[in-house]
């Protein structure tokens, strides 16, 4: 955690990788991460934690496999959504998108259970902001 303000635009400008979040600060036992997204992530589940998304720029779609069936939520710029723990989900960005994610420190970007990890997805618990 830094003792100085963090500019989200500057943080996002500091890297180019897609689906590779940077930790901008911590709140109690949670990381606040920013990431660039484009194209598909992968189906995955966080067994013990919810996952909070805020779309800063662009548009994020999240496929959900819920007990009642499969659906997709669409998050335009400025929207938030929380995926409940235990729900299989797959983020997808049809256009270059910037997101902020709130998760417990140490949470993997590919969850506890997941499909095969494609080469464009970084399986990480978040990178330190340069």
N, CA, C and O atoms as a DFTB+ gen file, in Angstrom:
520 C
 N C O
     1  1       0.857      -1.180       0.000
     2  2       0.000       0.000       0.000
     3  2       0.895       1.231       0.000
     4  3       1.916       1.275       0.686
     5  1       0.500       2.218      -0.771
     6  2       1.270       3.447      -0.866
     7  2       0.650       4.519       0.021
     8  3      -0.543       4.488       0.320
     9  1       1.472       5.452       0.428
    10  2       0.958       6.556       1.239
    11  2       0.707       7.796       0.385
    12  3       0.525       8.896       0.907
    13  1       0.701       7.603      -0.933
    14  2       0.428       8.688      -1.874
    15  2      -0.755       8.305      -2.764
    16  3      -0.996       7.120      -2.993
    17  1      -1.487       9.286      -3.261
    18  2      -2.594       8.983      -4.178
    19  2      -2.089       8.258      -5.430
    20  3      -0.958       8.463      -5.871
    21  1      -2.943       7.416      -5.982
    22  2      -2.615       6.683      -7.203
    23  2      -3.568       7.149      -8.297
    24  3      -4.787       7.103      -8.133
    25  1      -3.009       7.592      -9.399
    26  2      -3.803       7.982     -10.560
    27  2      -4.155       6.727     -11.348
    28  3      -3.266       6.038     -11.849
    29  1      -5.444       6.427     -11.460
    30  2      -5.836       5.241     -12.223
    31  2      -5.454       5.355     -13.703
    32  3      -4.980       4.376     -14.278
    33  1      -5.647       6.533     -14.345
    34  2      -5.198       6.633     -15.743
    35  2      -3.691       6.392     -15.891
    36  3      -3.262       5.742     -16.845
    37  1      -2.889       6.908     -14.958
    38  2      -1.443       6.688     -15.034
    39  2      -1.109       5.220     -14.788
    40  3      -0.241       4.658     -15.457
    41  1      -1.792       4.603     -13.837
    42  2      -1.563       3.182     -13.553
    43  2      -1.873       2.347     -14.791
    44  3      -1.094       1.464     -15.151
    45  1      -2.991       2.614     -15.440
    46  2      -3.385       1.864     -16.628
    47  2      -2.451       2.134     -17.810
    48  3      -2.246       1.261     -18.654
    49  1      -1.890       3.336     -17.868
    50  2      -0.971       3.676     -18.953
    51  2       0.400       3.024     -18.765
    52  3       1.203       3.007     -19.697
    53  1       0.677       2.491     -17.581
    54  2       2.002       1.951     -17.275
    55  2       2.229       0.524     -17.792
    56  3       3.335      -0.003     -17.670
    57  1       1.192      -0.109     -18.370
    58  2       1.352      -1.459     -18.897
    59  2       0.427      -1.660     -20.084
    60  3      -0.531      -0.910     -20.270
    61  1       0.718      -2.679     -20.888
    62  2      -0.081      -2.927     -22.096
    63  2      -0.733      -4.303     -22.102
    64  3      -1.646      -4.539     -22.894
    65  1      -0.294      -5.214     -21.245
    66  2      -0.798      -6.577     -21.269
    67  2      -2.289      -6.622     -20.951
    68  3      -2.781      -5.889     -20.092
    69  1      -3.000      -7.505     -21.668
    70  2      -4.420      -7.737     -21.432
    71  2      -4.577      -8.850     -20.399
    72  3      -3.759      -9.768     -20.339
    73  1      -5.612      -8.766     -19.601
    74  2      -5.931      -9.782     -18.595
    75  2      -4.749     -10.041     -17.649
    76  3      -4.471     -11.185     -17.286
    77  1      -4.061      -8.963     -17.257
    78  2      -2.893      -9.063     -16.374
    79  2      -2.961      -7.921     -15.363
    80  3      -2.319      -6.889     -15.561
    81  1      -3.732      -8.086     -14.276
    82  2      -4.023      -6.974     -13.371
    83  2      -2.825      -6.463     -12.577
    84  3      -1.885      -7.197     -12.271
    85  1      -2.902      -5.172     -12.257
    86  2      -1.917      -4.501     -11.404
    87  2      -2.613      -4.075     -10.116
    88  3      -3.734      -3.568     -10.143
    89  1      -1.947      -4.284      -9.003
    90  2      -2.491      -3.904      -7.697
    91  2      -2.179      -2.427      -7.463
    92  3      -1.014      -2.034      -7.397
    93  1      -3.232      -1.612      -7.337
    94  2      -3.022      -0.173      -7.145
    95  2      -3.046       0.234      -5.670
    96  3      -2.463       1.251      -5.296
    97  1      -3.715      -0.555      -4.838
    98  2      -3.731      -0.310      -3.398
    99  2      -4.372      -1.512      -2.717
   100  3      -4.875      -2.420      -3.378
   101  1      -4.348      -1.506      -1.410
   102  2      -5.043      -2.528      -0.642
   103  2      -5.985      -1.852       0.337
   104  3      -5.725      -0.743       0.805
   105  1      -7.071      -2.526       0.638
   106  2      -8.048      -2.078       1.626
   107  2      -8.276      -3.255       2.565
   108  3      -8.859      -4.262       2.164
   109  1      -7.824      -3.141       3.808
   110  2      -7.883      -4.255       4.748
   111  2      -7.205      -5.461       4.103
   112  3      -6.013      -5.395       3.802
   113  1      -7.917      -6.544       3.884
   114  2      -7.324      -7.744       3.289
   115  2      -7.695      -7.899       1.818
   116  3      -7.693      -9.011       1.291
   117  1      -8.010      -6.795       1.159
   118  2      -8.425      -6.830      -0.240
   119  2      -7.468      -6.053      -1.124
   120  3      -6.954      -5.006      -0.729
   121  1      -7.232      -6.571      -2.328
   122  2      -6.487      -5.846      -3.354
   123  2      -7.461      -5.087      -4.227
   124  3      -8.530      -5.592      -4.570
   125  1      -7.087      -3.875      -4.583
   126  2      -7.776      -3.109      -5.611
   127  2      -6.874      -3.206      -6.830
   128  3      -5.745      -2.715      -6.830
   129  1      -7.393      -3.848      -7.868
   130  2      -6.602      -4.117      -9.063
   131  2      -7.208      -3.425     -10.274
   132  3      -8.427      -3.301     -10.383
   133  1      -6.349      -2.976     -11.185
   134  2      -6.814      -2.475     -12.470
   135  2      -6.265      -3.405     -13.544
   136  3      -5.178      -3.968     -13.414
   137  1      -7.047      -3.549     -14.605
   138  2      -6.620      -4.422     -15.702
   139  2      -7.169      -3.896     -17.015
   140  3      -8.181      -3.197     -17.066
   141  1      -6.464      -4.258     -18.066
   142  2      -6.942      -4.027     -19.419
   143  2      -7.506      -5.344     -19.915
   144  3      -6.933      -6.406     -19.675
   145  1      -8.614      -5.269     -20.597
   146  2      -9.274      -6.472     -21.081
   147  2      -9.658      -6.291     -22.535
   148  3     -10.061      -5.209     -22.963
   149  1      -9.527      -7.365     -23.279
   150  2     -10.018      -7.393     -24.662
   151  2     -10.105      -8.853     -25.069
   152  3      -9.182      -9.629     -24.821
   153  1     -11.213      -9.224     -25.692
   154  2     -11.434     -10.608     -26.049
   155  2     -11.897     -11.410     -24.844
   156  3     -12.412     -10.855     -23.873
   157  1     -11.709     -12.726     -24.920
   158  2     -12.238     -13.622     -23.895
   159  2     -11.230     -13.911     -22.799
   160  3     -10.025     -13.965     -23.044
   161  1     -11.730     -14.095     -21.597
   162  2     -10.939     -14.586     -20.460
   163  2     -11.110     -16.105     -20.475
   164  3     -10.786     -16.718     -21.492
   165  1     -11.592     -16.743     -19.427
   166  2     -11.895     -18.162     -19.423
   167  2     -12.937     -18.435     -18.350
   168  3     -13.090     -17.664     -17.403
   169  1     -13.650     -19.544     -18.510
   170  2     -14.613     -19.953     -17.489
   171  2     -13.841     -20.330     -16.234
   172  3     -12.898     -21.119     -16.286
   173  1     -14.256     -19.751     -15.093
   174  2     -13.610     -20.071     -13.830
   175  2     -14.552     -19.791     -12.666
   176  3     -15.587     -19.143     -12.822
   177  1     -14.166     -20.295     -11.491
   178  2     -14.976     -20.158     -10.280
   179  2     -14.074     -19.753      -9.119
   180  3     -12.976     -20.284      -8.959
   181  1     -14.544     -18.818      -8.321
   182  2     -13.921     -18.508      -7.035
   183  2     -14.821     -19.156      -5.980
   184  3     -15.934     -18.691      -5.734
   185  1     -14.332     -20.226      -5.365
   186  2     -15.166     -21.000      -4.440
   187  2     -15.546     -20.243      -3.174
   188  3     -16.627     -20.458      -2.627
   189  1     -14.665     -19.352      -2.698
   190  2     -14.868     -18.759      -1.374
   191  2     -14.951     -17.243      -1.349
   192  3     -15.027     -16.658      -0.269
   193  1     -14.940     -16.591      -2.493
   194  2     -14.995     -15.137      -2.482
   195  2     -15.797     -14.596      -3.661
   196  3     -15.760     -15.150      -4.759
   197  1     -16.509     -13.526      -3.421
   198  2     -17.180     -12.799      -4.492
   199  2     -16.117     -12.038      -5.283
   200  3     -14.994     -11.864      -4.812
   201  1     -16.477     -11.583      -6.493
   202  2     -15.561     -10.805      -7.317
   203  2     -16.300      -9.557      -7.815
   204  3     -17.322      -9.653      -8.496
   205  1     -15.764      -8.398      -7.463
   206  2     -16.376      -7.108      -7.790
   207  2     -15.703      -6.520      -9.022
   208  3     -14.475      -6.466      -9.095
   209  1     -16.501      -6.078      -9.990
   210  2     -16.009      -5.451     -11.214
   211  2     -16.575      -4.038     -11.344
   212  3     -17.759      -3.815     -11.091
   213  1     -15.729      -3.085     -11.740
   214  2     -16.128      -1.736     -12.102
   215  2     -15.516      -1.447     -13.470
   216  3     -14.301      -1.549     -13.639
   217  1     -16.345      -1.088     -14.440
   218  2     -15.848      -0.782     -15.778
   219  2     -15.487       0.701     -15.834
   220  3     -16.348       1.570     -15.695
   221  1     -14.203       0.970     -16.039
   222  2     -13.705       2.348     -16.116
   223  2     -13.812       2.903     -17.531
   224  3     -14.064       4.092     -17.729
   225  1     -13.619       2.031     -18.504
   226  2     -13.658       2.416     -19.917
   227  2     -14.026       1.189     -20.723
   228  3     -13.605       0.080     -20.394
   229  1     -14.811       1.377     -21.784
   230  2     -15.168       0.246     -22.636
   231  2     -16.436      -0.449     -22.170
   232  3     -17.347       0.181     -21.633
   233  1     -16.480      -1.758     -22.386
   234  2     -17.667      -2.549     -22.044
   235  2     -17.229      -3.972     -21.718
   236  3     -16.435      -4.571     -22.444
   237  1     -17.748      -4.500     -20.631
   238  2     -17.416      -5.858     -20.205
   239  2     -18.672      -6.702     -20.177
   240  3     -19.696      -6.289     -19.633
   241  1     -18.593      -7.886     -20.764
   242  2     -19.666      -8.870     -20.687
   243  2     -19.176      -9.966     -19.744
   244  3     -18.006     -10.346     -19.789
   245  1     -20.059     -10.470     -18.895
   246  2     -19.696     -11.573     -18.016
   247  2     -20.721     -12.681     -18.188
   248  3     -21.890     -12.529     -17.831
   249  1     -20.263     -13.798     -18.739
   250  2     -21.111     -14.974     -18.834
   251  2     -21.196     -15.613     -17.459
   252  3     -20.192     -15.721     -16.755
   253  1     -22.394     -16.034     -17.076
   254  2     -22.631     -16.639     -15.767
   255  2     -23.323     -17.983     -15.952
   256  3     -24.271     -18.099     -16.729
   257  1     -22.854     -18.983     -15.246
   258  2     -23.524     -20.284     -15.204
   259  2     -24.107     -20.428     -13.810
   260  3     -23.427     -20.820     -12.862
   261  1     -25.397     -20.097     -13.713
   262  2     -26.089     -20.074     -12.430
   263  2     -26.999     -21.293     -12.312
   264  3     -27.273     -21.956     -13.312
   265  1     -27.474     -21.598     -11.094
   266  2     -28.375     -22.743     -10.934
   267  2     -29.584     -22.692     -11.864
   268  3     -30.058     -23.735     -12.314
   269  1     -30.090     -21.490     -12.160
   270  2     -31.270     -21.353     -13.028
   271  2     -30.921     -21.417     -14.511
   272  3     -31.819     -21.442     -15.352
   273  1     -29.623     -21.444     -14.847
   274  2     -29.221     -21.488     -16.246
   275  2     -28.100     -20.515     -16.537
   276  3     -27.548     -19.880     -15.638
   277  1     -27.778     -20.413     -17.811
   278  2     -26.685     -19.555     -18.247
   279  2     -27.235     -18.221     -18.728
   280  3     -28.269     -18.171     -19.393
   281  1     -26.538     -17.137     -18.388
   282  2     -26.911     -15.801     -18.862
   283  2     -25.654     -14.950     -18.960
   284  3     -24.589     -15.330     -18.474
   285  1     -25.795     -13.797     -19.594
   286  2     -24.690     -12.849     -19.722
   287  2     -25.151     -11.492     -19.220
   288  3     -26.225     -11.017     -19.589
   289  1     -24.334     -10.868     -18.376
   290  2     -24.597      -9.495     -17.963
   291  2     -23.663      -8.590     -18.760
   292  3     -22.516      -8.949     -19.029
   293  1     -24.160      -7.422     -19.132
   294  2     -23.384      -6.460     -19.909
   295  2     -23.149      -5.242     -19.039
   296  3     -24.094      -4.651     -18.517
   297  1     -21.892      -4.869     -18.883
   298  2     -21.511      -3.730     -18.055
   299  2     -20.904      -2.639     -18.927
   300  3     -19.748      -2.755     -19.333
   301  1     -21.659      -1.580     -19.223
   302  2     -21.076      -0.450     -19.930
   303  2     -20.195       0.363     -18.973
   304  3     -20.190       0.128     -17.765
   305  1     -19.470       1.300     -19.523
   306  2     -18.602       2.191     -18.733
   307  2     -19.387       2.757     -17.542
   308  3     -20.520       3.216     -17.688
   309  1     -18.761       2.713     -16.369
   310  2     -19.380       3.251     -15.166
   311  2     -20.234       2.265     -14.403
   312  3     -20.789       2.611     -13.360
   313  1     -20.355       1.034     -14.900
   314  2     -21.196       0.028     -14.251
   315  2     -20.379      -0.849     -13.312
   316  3     -19.181      -1.055     -13.505
   317  1     -21.065      -1.363     -12.283
   318  2     -20.456      -2.319     -11.359
   319  2     -21.289      -3.584     -11.331
   320  3     -22.491      -3.569     -11.595
   321  1     -20.617      -4.686     -11.002
   322  2     -21.310      -5.958     -10.852
   323  2     -20.466      -6.839      -9.954
   324  3     -19.237      -6.815     -10.023
   325  1     -21.127      -7.616      -9.112
   326  2     -20.434      -8.573      -8.259
   327  2     -20.853      -9.984      -8.646
   328  3     -22.039     -10.315      -8.645
   329  1     -19.872     -10.805      -8.973
   330  2     -20.112     -12.218      -9.230
   331  2     -20.042     -12.924      -7.880
   332  3     -19.003     -12.879      -7.220
   333  1     -21.127     -13.578      -7.454
   334  2     -21.108     -14.270      -6.163
   335  2     -20.140     -15.459      -6.166
   336  3     -19.921     -16.094      -7.198
   337  1     -19.576     -15.742      -5.012
   338  2     -18.680     -16.897      -4.913
   339  2     -19.433     -18.166      -5.312
   340  3     -20.632     -18.310      -5.072
   341  1     -18.684     -19.076      -5.929
   342  2     -19.268     -20.344      -6.339
   343  2     -19.967     -20.327      -7.687
   344  3     -20.413     -21.372      -8.162
   345  1     -20.072     -19.145      -8.319
   346  2     -20.727     -19.044      -9.630
   347  2     -19.657     -19.052     -10.729
   348  3     -18.761     -18.208     -10.745
   349  1     -19.766     -20.018     -11.643
   350  2     -18.834     -20.067     -12.760
   351  2     -19.094     -18.867     -13.668
   352  3     -20.240     -18.555     -13.991
   353  1     -18.013     -18.198     -14.076
   354  2     -18.177     -16.999     -14.898
   355  2     -17.015     -16.857     -15.882
   356  3     -15.930     -17.408     -15.699
   357  1     -17.307     -16.080     -16.943
   358  2     -16.317     -15.855     -17.995
   359  2     -16.435     -14.418     -18.492
   360  3     -17.376     -14.090     -19.215
   361  1     -15.491     -13.559     -18.113
   362  2     -15.493     -12.193     -18.648
   363  2     -15.103     -12.178     -20.128
   364  3     -14.327     -13.009     -20.599
   365  1     -15.666     -11.209     -20.833
   366  2     -15.375     -11.011     -22.246
   367  2     -15.498      -9.524     -22.536
   368  3     -16.476      -8.885     -22.147
   369  1     -14.499      -8.978     -23.223
   370  2     -14.533      -7.561     -23.594
   371  2     -14.548      -7.462     -25.119
   372  3     -13.557      -7.786     -25.773
   373  1     -15.687      -7.007     -25.695
   374  2     -15.787      -6.924     -27.151
   375  2     -14.954      -5.781     -27.743
   376  3     -14.669      -5.773     -28.941
   377  1     -14.569      -4.828     -26.911
   378  2     -13.733      -3.695     -27.318
   379  2     -12.659      -3.526     -26.240
   380  3     -12.830      -4.042     -25.136
   381  1     -11.557      -2.821     -26.524
   382  2     -10.571      -2.578     -25.474
   383  2     -11.258      -1.944     -24.258
   384  3     -11.964      -0.944     -24.384
   385  1     -11.043      -2.534     -23.091
   386  2     -11.775      -2.169     -21.881
   387  2     -10.810      -2.069     -20.708
   388  3      -9.830      -2.809     -20.627
   389  1     -11.103      -1.141     -19.801
   390  2     -10.317      -0.998     -18.582
   391  2     -11.240      -1.235     -17.399
   392  3     -12.325      -0.660     -17.319
   393  1     -10.795      -2.097     -16.469
   394  2     -11.631      -2.461     -15.334
   395  2     -10.878      -2.298     -14.021
   396  3      -9.647      -2.298     -13.979
   397  1     -11.653      -2.161     -12.954
   398  2     -11.137      -2.198     -11.595
   399  2     -11.812      -3.388     -10.922
   400  3     -13.028      -3.557     -11.011
   401  1     -11.012      -4.210     -10.248
   402  2     -11.512      -5.418      -9.607
   403  2     -11.110      -5.376      -8.133
   404  3      -9.999      -4.972      -7.790
   405  1     -12.026      -5.795      -7.277
   406  2     -11.775      -5.854      -5.839
   407  2     -11.889      -7.308      -5.403
   408  3     -12.944      -7.928      -5.545
   409  1     -10.779      -7.855      -4.862
   410  2     -10.741      -9.257      -4.446
   411  2      -9.837      -9.390      -3.227
   412  3      -8.944      -8.566      -3.030
   413  1     -10.055     -10.422      -2.402
   414  2      -9.133     -10.648      -1.289
   415  2      -7.695     -10.831      -1.791
   416  3      -7.470     -11.469      -2.820
   417  1      -6.744     -10.278      -1.071
   418  2      -5.338     -10.431      -1.422
   419  2      -5.019     -11.915      -1.601
   420  3      -5.409     -12.754      -0.789
   421  1      -4.302     -12.216      -2.686
   422  2      -3.918     -13.594      -2.958
   423  2      -4.884     -14.355      -3.837
   424  3      -4.633     -15.515      -4.165
   425  1      -6.000     -13.724      -4.232
   426  2      -6.977     -14.390      -5.099
   427  2      -6.417     -14.509      -6.511
   428  3      -5.927     -13.531      -7.076
   429  1      -6.491     -15.698      -7.073
   430  2      -6.004     -15.936      -8.430
   431  2      -6.986     -15.399      -9.463
   432  3      -8.201     -15.478      -9.284
   433  1      -6.445     -14.857     -10.535
   434  2      -7.286     -14.347     -11.625
   435  2      -8.032     -15.456     -12.347
   436  3      -8.993     -15.185     -13.066
   437  1      -7.609     -16.689     -12.169
   438  2      -8.286     -17.811     -12.833
   439  2      -9.080     -18.658     -11.838
   440  3      -9.522     -19.757     -12.171
   441  1      -9.259     -18.150     -10.626
   442  2     -10.117     -18.804      -9.656
   443  2      -9.538     -20.085      -9.084
   444  3      -8.353     -20.383      -9.238
   445  1     -10.410     -20.833      -8.420
   446  2     -10.032     -22.087      -7.787
   447  2     -10.191     -23.271      -8.737
   448  3      -9.487     -24.273      -8.616
   449  1     -11.117     -23.146      -9.679
   450  2     -11.355     -24.152     -10.705
   451  2     -11.544     -23.413     -12.020
   452  3     -12.191     -22.367     -12.058
   453  1     -10.977     -23.957     -13.111
   454  2     -11.047     -23.214     -14.374
   455  2     -10.814     -24.122     -15.571
   456  3     -10.315     -25.240     -15.447
   457  1     -11.193     -23.603     -16.737
   458  2     -10.872     -24.239     -18.008
   459  2      -9.364     -24.122     -18.231
   460  3      -8.654     -23.496     -17.443
   461  1      -8.892     -24.727     -19.306
   462  2      -7.489     -24.584     -19.685
   463  2      -7.175     -23.104     -19.877
   464  3      -7.974     -22.362     -20.449
   465  1      -6.018     -22.685     -19.402
   466  2      -5.664     -21.264     -19.429
   467  2      -5.049     -20.918     -20.781
   468  3      -3.999     -21.453     -21.136
   469  1      -5.698     -20.018     -21.549
   470  2      -5.133     -19.611     -22.840
   471  2      -3.899     -18.730     -22.631
   472  3      -3.734     -18.124     -21.573
   473  1      -3.049     -18.665     -23.633
   474  2      -1.779     -17.939     -23.507
   475  2      -1.957     -16.450     -23.261
   476  3      -1.053     -15.814     -22.719
   477  1      -3.096     -15.872     -23.642
   478  2      -3.283     -14.432     -23.471
   479  2      -3.828     -14.059     -22.085
   480  3      -4.025     -12.877     -21.806
   481  1      -4.071     -15.037     -21.220
   482  2      -4.575     -14.782     -19.872
   483  2      -3.449     -15.040     -18.872
   484  3      -2.835     -16.107     -18.876
   485  1      -3.189     -14.063     -18.027
   486  2      -2.153     -14.148     -17.011
   487  2      -2.749     -14.744     -15.734
   488  3      -3.566     -14.102     -15.074
   489  1      -2.345     -15.967     -15.384
   490  2      -2.792     -16.590     -14.134
   491  2      -1.920     -16.036     -13.016
   492  3      -0.786     -16.478     -12.829
   493  1      -2.449     -15.067     -12.273
   494  2      -1.658     -14.338     -11.288
   495  2      -2.541     -13.931     -10.125
   496  3      -3.768     -13.979     -10.217
   497  1      -1.917     -13.535      -9.040
   498  2      -2.641     -12.934      -7.918
   499  2      -2.486     -11.415      -7.970
   500  3      -2.739     -10.726      -6.982
   501  1      -2.070     -10.899      -9.123
   502  2      -1.900      -9.465      -9.314
   503  2      -0.432      -9.104      -9.269
   504  3       0.347      -9.677      -8.507
   505  1      -0.068      -8.144     -10.102
   506  2       1.313      -7.658     -10.160
   507  2       1.406      -6.322      -9.440
   508  3       0.455      -5.540      -9.430
   509  1       2.558      -6.072      -8.840
   510  2       2.806      -4.780      -8.209
   511  2       2.863      -3.717      -9.299
   512  3       3.431      -3.932     -10.370
   513  1       2.277      -2.592      -9.012
   514  2       2.298      -1.472      -9.965
   515  2       3.704      -0.925     -10.072
   516  3       4.348      -0.635      -9.064
   517  1       4.178      -0.783     -11.307
   518  2       5.553      -0.300     -11.527
   519  2       5.670       1.180     -11.215
   520  3       6.751       1.755     -11.342
